[in-house]
Amino acid sequence: MDRTLEAARGRIPADRAYTGATLFNPFTCSWEKTAFAVKDGIVVGLGEYEAGETVDLGGARVVPGLIDAHVHIESSLLTPCEYARCVIPHGTTTVIADPHEIANVSGKDGIGFILAEGIRSGLSILVTLPSCVPATPADTGGAVLSADDLLSFAERKGVVGLGEMMNVPGVLNGDPEVWKKLGIFPIRDGHAPLLSGKDLNAYVLAGLQSDHECTSSAEAREKLRLGMYIMMREGSTERNLAALAPLLTPCTASRCCLATDDRHADMLVREGHIDGCIRKLVTCGIPLELALRAATLTAAERFRLDDRGAITPGKRADFCVLADGDEFQVKETYILGRRYEDPGYRETSCPKPQIACRLPGPEDLTLHGTGTARVIGLVEGQIVTEALFLPVDTADIPDLERDILKVTVCDRYRGEGAGTGLVHGLGLKEGAIAASVSHDAHNIIAVGASDAAIVAAVGEVIRSRGAMVAVSESGTTVLPLPCGGLMAVAPYPHVIAGLDRLAVQTRSMGAIDNPFMYLSFLALTVIPHLRVTPRGVFDGDAFADVPLFLEEP
């Protein structure tokens, strides 16, 4: 503090002075032509300063480092160091990561892995501790984390709060263990898709402060009206920005953040990260300045990060230099006052995947019955599903004409069996796809046009000790995910190449775009409306297992 204070007063030289900047100020949402100085990685002042080194930015626009308010790094399919190599060049300097994916697989070791790798990565990876492992009391994954388990991490550097509280019934019904978790941190992220009315009032009263699951402007406005921060999300399948863009106004910008939640590596490289969200908002008619406010200062304020979010005295010197032109494009990223240079690939020591799965047999895959069946209906650009009630004769499944296929979830931790339901909307005409990524328990999930193809795809996932797999008459494509069965350990260009190969094959099989991301959410019991688990069909509204067929009157 003595050194930075003296530098701020001009009594000693700063380390670096940046001149010729057109600086964005998120406090006023305005631009100013000025210079600024950095000492020990901290901005010490605006204006002209003596420094050991002077960098002329030539009038370029300069904005604070971008912040992702809610993300699961595991969903990128990359380890934290490789994830950092993808997002830092896009201007992201801070992410608020909830490691509940790897925690569901590896428990406390998974959280420790993300924290340790975050330090190595060069990216500021701040963690909200996963509040729901498992996601619901009925789910069975690789671990159970109690309030005492979370408390053991509470003082760890990099931990900033409690992650998304998905157990809405537990909150509303006063579950003692849930409320013990809520008492650990003053910062508590919410997760309440479609929650409304008095139950939403109660959820907010319980201390949940944010939500990233809004899919409509009306839902977001109701939550915003009650004081919640709205994390406007755009992921590989969770395409919510266009619907939520009208929410972002000068009056609401202090409560709106940007989040990606779940983006595969190929989307990060090709469409960008938070910079891509900013571009999307601008195309929706939102002024760039409001989008930048949401992407910087608002996210910092939401998590009480007083050391970032703006380029002003006392803040970290995390900033981006923009390319010339009207479109928002990051040219250079600076972290603690130093221009980011890609360090190259570094090997990672990962939690080992837990794969004790058995192949599904006829008793798991054979469905019996005729009548009105509960069918999971995919919704384009969303992770919510439709509850479809369709006439079905199981002897006619797969029904390629109506695009109704079997979806099977196999217990990968204990080998205790599999549950099978029906899904509409994936488009497969042949073969099967399977993966060890299926939120949140991350059992092995598969969809296919035949039982034999489903068994073959699941077998490849088991043999690979975690993978994404496509099987068809033309062959088999495998993207290994040996890090907990969730992440690859290869350099990110290799992972993207693997995703491209899977995309080519699944497209030839008739599948929709991003089929593996849609597949990964079919077992997520905390999102409405219908899901499937190793026990069978699950009703996310009733929070209960249900039979495949409706009971006829």
XYZ file of C-alpha atoms in Angstrom:
553
model
C 0.000 0.000 0.000
C 2.835 2.397 0.776
C 4.321 1.892 -2.691
C 1.036 2.258 -4.548
C 0.028 5.257 -2.442
C 3.293 7.007 -3.186
C 2.929 6.195 -6.878
C -0.654 7.503 -6.883
C 0.617 10.818 -5.451
C 3.312 10.972 -8.081
C 6.154 10.800 -5.559
C 7.663 7.649 -7.074
C 7.385 6.378 -10.654
C 4.665 3.913 -11.572
C 5.721 0.639 -13.141
C 3.840 1.342 -16.351
C 1.924 4.245 -17.838
C -0.650 3.698 -20.566
C -1.200 6.753 -22.684
C -3.543 7.506 -25.572
C -6.448 5.486 -24.124
C -10.125 6.046 -24.868
C -11.229 4.667 -21.532
C -14.660 3.252 -20.712
C -15.961 4.274 -17.285
C -18.668 1.859 -16.037
C -19.635 4.238 -13.222
C -20.854 6.811 -15.729
C -21.197 4.590 -18.833
C -19.087 7.095 -20.724
C -15.789 7.230 -22.626
C -12.857 9.510 -21.780
C -9.588 10.160 -23.560
C -6.960 9.852 -20.843
C -3.921 7.995 -19.568
C -3.603 5.735 -16.542
C -0.779 4.290 -14.480
C -0.136 0.905 -12.855
C 2.026 -0.045 -9.874
C 2.361 -3.602 -8.563
C -0.530 -4.699 -10.770
C -2.881 -2.041 -9.371
C -4.232 1.044 -11.117
C -2.844 3.981 -9.134
C -4.351 6.876 -11.052
C -5.837 8.424 -14.166
C -3.940 11.137 -15.994
C -0.288 11.659 -16.828
C 2.278 9.832 -14.656
C 5.985 9.142 -14.748
C 6.693 5.438 -15.109
C 9.455 2.979 -15.773
C 7.726 2.075 -19.024
C 5.218 3.933 -21.158
C 2.817 2.168 -23.517
C 1.082 4.312 -26.141
C -2.307 2.820 -26.970
C -2.793 5.139 -29.910
C -6.315 6.245 -29.038
C -7.676 2.686 -28.805
C -10.775 1.968 -26.750
C -9.927 0.380 -23.408
C -12.462 -1.430 -21.196
C -12.192 -3.201 -17.842
C -11.557 -6.934 -17.893
C -14.749 -8.864 -18.628
C -16.385 -10.984 -15.925
C -18.476 -14.130 -16.383
C -20.910 -14.112 -13.459
C -21.748 -17.823 -13.602
C -19.965 -20.652 -15.362
C -19.138 -24.331 -15.018
C -15.645 -24.659 -16.448
C -16.131 -28.407 -16.745
C -18.877 -27.830 -19.322
C -16.304 -26.440 -21.741
C -14.801 -29.979 -21.764
C -11.477 -28.310 -20.931
C -9.292 -28.292 -17.843
C -9.018 -24.861 -16.156
C -5.633 -24.034 -17.709
C -6.877 -24.822 -21.210
C -10.116 -22.971 -20.526
C -8.083 -19.909 -19.561
C -6.151 -20.096 -22.836
C -9.504 -19.962 -24.656
C -11.226 -17.121 -22.824
C -8.466 -14.676 -21.843
C -7.786 -13.658 -25.475
C -11.498 -12.786 -25.654
C -11.074 -10.252 -22.854
C -12.251 -12.333 -19.900
C -10.109 -11.790 -16.826
C -12.436 -13.133 -14.100
C -14.939 -15.976 -13.956
C -17.223 -16.976 -11.098
C -17.093 -20.752 -11.348
C -19.375 -23.223 -9.614
C -17.494 -26.563 -9.697
C -20.548 -28.665 -8.949
C -19.983 -30.840 -12.017
C -16.640 -32.207 -10.866
C -17.871 -32.107 -7.254
C -20.725 -34.449 -8.152
C -18.129 -36.838 -9.555
C -15.211 -36.420 -7.134
C -16.559 -34.553 -4.110
C -14.171 -32.356 -2.144
C -11.238 -33.471 -4.304
C -13.027 -31.986 -7.305
C -13.406 -28.605 -5.626
C -9.753 -28.665 -4.596
C -8.787 -29.452 -8.181
C -10.591 -26.390 -9.573
C -9.148 -24.105 -6.894
C -5.582 -25.334 -7.443
C -5.790 -25.262 -11.231
C -7.352 -21.817 -11.102
C -4.186 -20.467 -9.525
C -2.052 -22.076 -12.251
C -4.251 -20.868 -15.077
C -3.488 -17.129 -15.045
C -7.229 -16.466 -15.172
C -8.886 -15.168 -12.010
C -11.083 -18.184 -11.239
C -13.238 -17.427 -8.205
C -15.399 -20.203 -6.812
C -18.896 -20.404 -5.422
C -19.091 -23.661 -3.484
C -21.551 -26.190 -4.924
C -24.613 -26.163 -2.686
C -26.393 -29.206 -4.105
C -24.263 -32.333 -4.385
C -26.310 -34.315 -5.258
C -28.708 -31.968 -7.044
C -31.684 -33.506 -5.238
C -31.888 -36.042 -2.397
C -33.126 -38.646 -4.884
C -30.140 -38.290 -7.225
C -27.133 -40.579 -6.840
C -23.783 -39.426 -8.151
C -20.221 -39.892 -7.052
C -20.327 -37.804 -3.886
C -22.442 -36.147 -1.217
C -21.323 -32.779 0.179
C -22.706 -31.673 3.526
C -22.736 -28.200 5.002
C -19.721 -29.205 7.103
C -17.885 -30.272 3.945
C -18.509 -26.844 2.414
C -17.516 -25.114 5.624
C -14.063 -26.661 5.351
C -13.532 -24.578 2.177
C -15.077 -21.353 3.438
C -11.787 -19.627 4.225
C -9.911 -20.863 1.168
C -8.482 -18.189 -1.088
C -10.644 -17.803 -4.166
C -13.922 -18.897 -2.557
C -16.489 -16.080 -2.760
C -19.851 -17.565 -1.854
C -22.417 -20.342 -2.081
C -23.178 -21.716 -5.535
C -26.576 -22.046 -7.168
C -29.158 -23.384 -4.754
C -31.065 -25.812 -6.949
C -32.933 -27.565 -4.157
C -35.879 -25.178 -4.239
C -38.174 -27.548 -2.286
C -35.503 -27.849 0.383
C -35.347 -24.068 0.738
C -39.113 -23.605 0.812
C -39.743 -26.496 3.206
C -37.024 -25.425 5.632
C -34.736 -28.438 5.210
C -32.196 -28.067 8.060
C -29.169 -29.124 6.001
C -30.102 -26.731 3.172
C -30.522 -23.871 5.596
C -27.225 -24.707 7.266
C -25.557 -24.281 3.872
C -27.347 -20.968 3.333
C -25.874 -19.756 6.611
C -22.242 -20.258 5.570
C -21.945 -17.276 3.210
C -23.539 -13.863 2.838
C -23.327 -14.310 -0.963
C -25.752 -16.961 -2.226
C -26.522 -17.724 -5.845
C -29.980 -18.899 -6.760
C -31.321 -21.355 -9.315
C -35.081 -21.149 -9.642
C -36.353 -21.782 -13.171
C -39.969 -20.645 -13.640
C -40.427 -20.031 -9.890
C -43.053 -17.348 -9.389
C -45.545 -15.814 -6.989
C -45.476 -16.533 -3.277
C -42.949 -19.338 -3.578
C -40.574 -16.905 -5.278
C -41.189 -14.443 -2.447
C -40.214 -17.152 0.033
C -37.118 -18.107 -1.980
C -35.903 -14.505 -1.970
C -36.768 -14.144 1.717
C -34.501 -17.132 2.385
C -31.566 -15.064 1.100
C -31.121 -16.206 -2.495
C -29.862 -13.196 -4.420
C -29.456 -14.085 -8.089
C -30.824 -16.248 -10.867
C -29.354 -17.362 -14.182
C -32.252 -19.549 -15.310
C -34.627 -16.892 -16.664
C -35.861 -17.750 -20.144
C -38.376 -14.934 -20.644
C -38.460 -11.218 -20.000
C -41.544 -11.606 -17.791
C -39.817 -14.174 -15.555
C -36.715 -11.997 -15.261
C -38.715 -8.863 -14.474
C -40.580 -10.568 -11.647
C -37.297 -11.681 -10.083
C -35.637 -8.312 -10.691
C -38.602 -6.560 -9.057
C -37.898 -8.557 -5.887
C -34.254 -7.441 -5.875
C -32.535 -10.430 -7.450
C -29.531 -10.020 -9.707
C -30.368 -11.377 -13.147
C -27.552 -13.229 -14.874
C -28.400 -12.952 -18.568
C -27.178 -16.207 -20.055
C -26.016 -17.370 -23.470
C -24.529 -20.848 -23.661
C -24.253 -23.559 -26.283
C -27.899 -24.522 -25.788
C -29.133 -21.946 -23.265
C -29.755 -19.131 -25.750
C -31.541 -16.611 -23.539
C -29.975 -13.229 -24.398
C -32.383 -12.236 -27.159
C -35.387 -12.798 -24.904
C -33.792 -11.011 -21.937
C -32.153 -8.096 -23.778
C -35.101 -5.686 -23.231
C -34.511 -6.077 -19.495
C -31.206 -4.188 -19.710
C -31.844 -0.444 -19.318
C -30.027 2.429 -17.580
C -32.278 1.804 -14.561
C -31.611 -1.961 -14.366
C -27.975 -2.206 -15.470
C -26.805 -2.277 -11.849
C -28.672 -5.613 -11.352
C -27.948 -7.354 -14.673
C -24.816 -9.467 -15.249
C -23.709 -11.640 -18.141
C -23.083 -15.377 -17.880
C -22.306 -18.296 -20.173
C -23.004 -21.194 -17.775
C -22.307 -23.948 -20.329
C -20.273 -23.415 -23.518
C -18.298 -26.111 -25.264
C -14.751 -25.259 -26.311
C -15.648 -24.867 -29.995
C -18.190 -22.151 -29.213
C -15.712 -20.352 -26.939
C -13.164 -20.099 -29.732
C -15.526 -19.408 -32.632
C -18.256 -17.262 -31.064
C -16.341 -15.913 -28.107
C -17.045 -15.735 -24.424
C -18.470 -12.675 -22.640
C -17.341 -10.634 -25.631
C -19.719 -12.744 -27.706
C -22.537 -11.946 -25.263
C -21.769 -8.238 -25.649
C -21.924 -8.488 -29.432
C -25.238 -10.351 -29.208
C -26.749 -7.676 -26.966
C -25.628 -4.934 -29.340
C -27.320 -6.716 -32.256
C -30.455 -6.807 -30.090
C -30.383 -3.012 -29.873
C -28.705 -2.605 -26.489
C -26.194 0.271 -26.277
C -22.631 -1.013 -25.991
C -22.136 0.980 -22.805
C -24.968 -0.815 -20.985
C -23.681 -4.210 -22.112
C -20.212 -3.291 -20.841
C -21.638 -2.149 -17.501
C -23.269 -5.569 -17.082
C -20.075 -7.371 -18.128
C -17.779 -5.540 -15.718
C -18.845 -3.427 -12.742
C -22.229 -5.044 -12.090
C -20.714 -8.523 -11.913
C -17.981 -7.246 -9.587
C -20.502 -5.539 -7.327
C -22.745 -8.595 -7.215
C -19.912 -10.670 -5.704
C -18.539 -7.755 -3.641
C -15.303 -7.774 -5.582
C -14.158 -4.286 -4.709
C -10.794 -4.826 -6.409
C -12.064 -5.070 -10.018
C -14.784 -4.084 -12.462
C -13.403 -0.676 -13.460
C -10.153 1.012 -14.432
C -9.813 3.356 -11.510
C -7.436 3.843 -8.525
C -7.214 0.795 -6.287
C -8.540 -1.740 -8.783
C -6.650 -4.590 -10.393
C -5.144 -3.511 -13.690
C -7.237 -6.015 -15.651
C -8.315 -4.478 -18.942
C -8.824 -5.038 -22.651
C -7.676 -3.033 -25.639
C -10.247 -3.161 -28.423
C -9.597 -3.481 -32.128
C -10.491 -0.611 -34.429
C -13.946 -0.694 -35.981
C -17.540 -0.570 -34.864
C -17.828 -4.215 -33.784
C -16.757 -5.137 -30.266
C -13.570 -7.154 -30.738
C -10.812 -7.610 -28.159
C -7.324 -7.044 -29.564
C -5.256 -7.474 -26.400
C -5.960 -8.520 -22.825
C -3.992 -7.283 -19.826
C -3.950 -8.966 -16.427
C -2.477 -7.054 -13.484
C -1.078 -4.566 -15.975
C 0.746 -7.085 -18.154
C -0.270 -8.060 -21.672
C -1.400 -11.655 -21.808
C 0.814 -14.034 -23.756
C -0.385 -17.575 -24.326
C 1.809 -19.822 -22.127
C 1.061 -22.880 -24.250
C -0.287 -26.237 -23.180
C 0.496 -27.482 -19.687
C -0.257 -30.952 -18.421
C -2.747 -31.328 -15.590
C -3.097 -33.921 -12.856
C -6.834 -34.662 -12.831
C -9.238 -36.481 -10.544
C -9.629 -39.971 -11.915
C -13.008 -40.821 -13.426
C -15.262 -43.137 -11.458
C -16.575 -45.642 -13.992
C -18.173 -48.724 -12.467
C -20.949 -48.936 -15.016
C -22.309 -52.110 -16.562
C -23.713 -52.333 -20.045
C -27.493 -51.935 -20.192
C -29.260 -55.206 -20.894
C -32.661 -56.051 -22.336
C -34.204 -55.627 -18.884
C -33.031 -51.997 -18.907
C -33.866 -51.096 -22.496
C -37.060 -53.003 -23.216
C -40.199 -50.906 -22.736
C -43.661 -52.410 -22.445
C -47.011 -50.799 -22.949
C -49.422 -48.924 -25.129
C -51.191 -45.681 -24.353
C -50.431 -42.054 -23.578
C -46.746 -41.800 -22.746
C -44.684 -39.098 -21.121
C -42.162 -38.004 -23.745
C -39.353 -35.513 -23.099
C -39.637 -32.760 -25.690
C -36.489 -30.797 -26.494
C -36.877 -27.029 -26.821
C -34.514 -25.368 -29.276
C -32.065 -23.022 -27.565
C -33.225 -23.976 -24.050
C -32.469 -26.552 -21.382
C -36.061 -26.614 -20.146
C -37.997 -29.406 -21.806
C -41.604 -29.841 -22.800
C -43.725 -32.494 -21.153
C -45.263 -34.158 -24.196
C -48.118 -36.613 -23.779
C -48.212 -38.711 -26.935
C -49.892 -41.940 -28.006
C -47.182 -44.586 -28.035
C -46.948 -48.295 -28.706
C -43.543 -49.346 -27.440
C -43.368 -51.992 -30.140
C -43.034 -49.104 -32.615
C -40.067 -47.475 -30.841
C -37.880 -46.076 -32.293
C -40.521 -44.029 -34.110
C -38.318 -42.256 -36.643
C -41.247 -40.609 -38.385
C -42.282 -38.805 -35.191
C -38.685 -38.563 -33.925
C -39.328 -40.476 -30.705
C -36.279 -42.375 -29.440
C -35.220 -44.217 -26.329
C -33.010 -42.339 -23.862
C -31.175 -44.409 -21.254
C -29.255 -43.336 -18.145
C -26.853 -45.899 -16.621
C -25.545 -45.631 -13.065
C -21.825 -45.144 -13.632
C -20.730 -45.223 -9.985
C -22.196 -48.455 -8.632
C -23.369 -50.309 -11.740
C -26.808 -50.661 -10.194
C -28.792 -50.478 -13.391
C -30.332 -48.112 -15.887
C -33.540 -46.228 -16.498
C -35.116 -45.643 -19.900
C -37.543 -43.024 -21.164
C -38.519 -41.424 -24.461
C -37.282 -38.220 -26.063
C -38.482 -36.167 -29.013
C -36.381 -33.664 -30.939
C -32.853 -35.068 -31.297
C -33.438 -36.105 -34.889
C -31.272 -39.244 -35.013
C -32.179 -41.537 -37.893
C -29.573 -44.210 -37.158
C -26.973 -45.201 -34.584
C -26.613 -43.715 -31.102
C -24.765 -41.111 -29.086
C -23.606 -41.502 -25.490
C -21.604 -39.526 -22.948
C -20.323 -39.522 -19.384
C -21.427 -35.872 -19.174
C -25.034 -35.744 -17.922
C -25.821 -33.027 -15.430
C -25.636 -33.124 -12.522
C -24.849 -36.636 -11.327
C -22.975 -37.370 -14.569
C -24.119 -40.904 -15.026
C -23.687 -42.329 -18.533
C -26.490 -41.251 -20.854
C -27.328 -42.477 -24.348
C -29.942 -41.925 -27.059
C -30.232 -44.178 -30.071
C -32.222 -45.476 -32.985
C -31.700 -49.078 -31.835
C -30.956 -50.942 -28.623
C -27.830 -52.432 -30.148
C -26.464 -49.001 -31.033
C -27.202 -47.710 -27.522
C -25.295 -50.647 -25.987
C -22.384 -50.105 -28.377
C -22.167 -46.383 -27.586
C -22.337 -46.923 -23.823
C -19.662 -49.590 -24.140
C -17.304 -47.136 -25.839
C -17.827 -44.612 -23.019
C -17.004 -47.286 -20.444
C -13.921 -48.481 -22.335
C -12.664 -44.902 -22.654
C -13.144 -44.278 -18.910
C -15.300 -41.280 -19.803
C -16.044 -39.872 -23.256
C -18.487 -38.486 -25.785
C -19.256 -41.116 -28.413
C -21.142 -41.377 -31.695
C -21.805 -44.818 -33.212
C -23.350 -45.405 -36.631
C -23.020 -47.620 -39.679
C -20.184 -45.389 -40.913
C -18.084 -46.014 -37.811
C -17.403 -44.799 -34.281
C -16.092 -41.405 -33.146
C -14.805 -40.921 -29.600
C -13.734 -37.787 -27.722
C -12.007 -39.065 -24.548
C -12.800 -37.209 -21.310
C -10.455 -38.804 -18.770
C -10.539 -35.894 -16.295
C -13.413 -37.001 -14.097
C -15.251 -38.222 -17.181
C -16.031 -34.546 -17.844
C -12.952 -32.887 -19.295
C -10.342 -33.721 -21.900
C -6.670 -33.448 -21.017
C -5.551 -32.491 -24.514
C -4.756 -28.957 -25.770
C -7.925 -27.080 -26.632
C -7.364 -27.161 -30.442
C -7.341 -30.968 -30.244
C -10.571 -30.947 -28.236
C -12.226 -28.668 -30.794
C -11.074 -30.985 -33.577
C -12.673 -33.885 -31.696
C -15.916 -31.950 -31.330
C -15.832 -31.200 -35.053
C -15.454 -34.891 -35.871
C -18.412 -35.702 -33.632
C -20.448 -32.944 -35.298
C -19.738 -34.309 -38.763
C -20.769 -37.805 -37.770
C -23.906 -36.827 -35.810
C -24.999 -34.569 -38.663
C -24.723 -37.547 -41.022
C -26.904 -39.471 -38.551
C -29.625 -36.803 -38.810
C -29.027 -35.160 -35.428
C -29.769 -31.545 -34.551
C -26.920 -29.092 -33.867
C -25.138 -29.509 -30.511
C -26.781 -32.875 -29.771
C -24.344 -33.692 -26.959
C -25.139 -30.505 -25.073
C -28.870 -31.249 -25.273
C -28.144 -34.847 -24.302
C -26.172 -33.731 -21.253
C -29.204 -31.980 -19.767
C -31.781 -34.740 -20.225
C -30.968 -36.106 -16.754
C -30.944 -32.720 -14.979
C -33.755 -33.174 -12.465
C -33.778 -29.580 -11.199
C -34.927 -28.140 -14.544
C -38.567 -28.466 -15.674
C -40.315 -30.382 -17.041
C -39.504 -34.041 -17.808
C -36.166 -35.828 -17.312
C -34.783 -39.345 -17.082
C -32.600 -40.908 -14.375
C -31.229 -44.387 -13.639
C -34.619 -44.939 -11.963
C -36.650 -43.994 -15.048
C -38.790 -40.982 -15.946
C -38.688 -37.975 -13.593
C -41.214 -35.130 -13.365
C -39.299 -31.933 -12.571
C -42.468 -30.065 -11.599
C -43.636 -32.670 -9.106
C -40.017 -33.456 -8.115
C -40.858 -37.153 -8.276
C -40.326 -40.318 -10.303
C -43.279 -41.087 -12.554
C -44.240 -44.026 -14.795
C -43.667 -43.809 -18.531
C -47.383 -44.149 -19.258
C -50.194 -42.075 -17.816
C -52.757 -44.013 -15.863
C -55.792 -44.213 -18.091
C -59.140 -43.398 -16.453
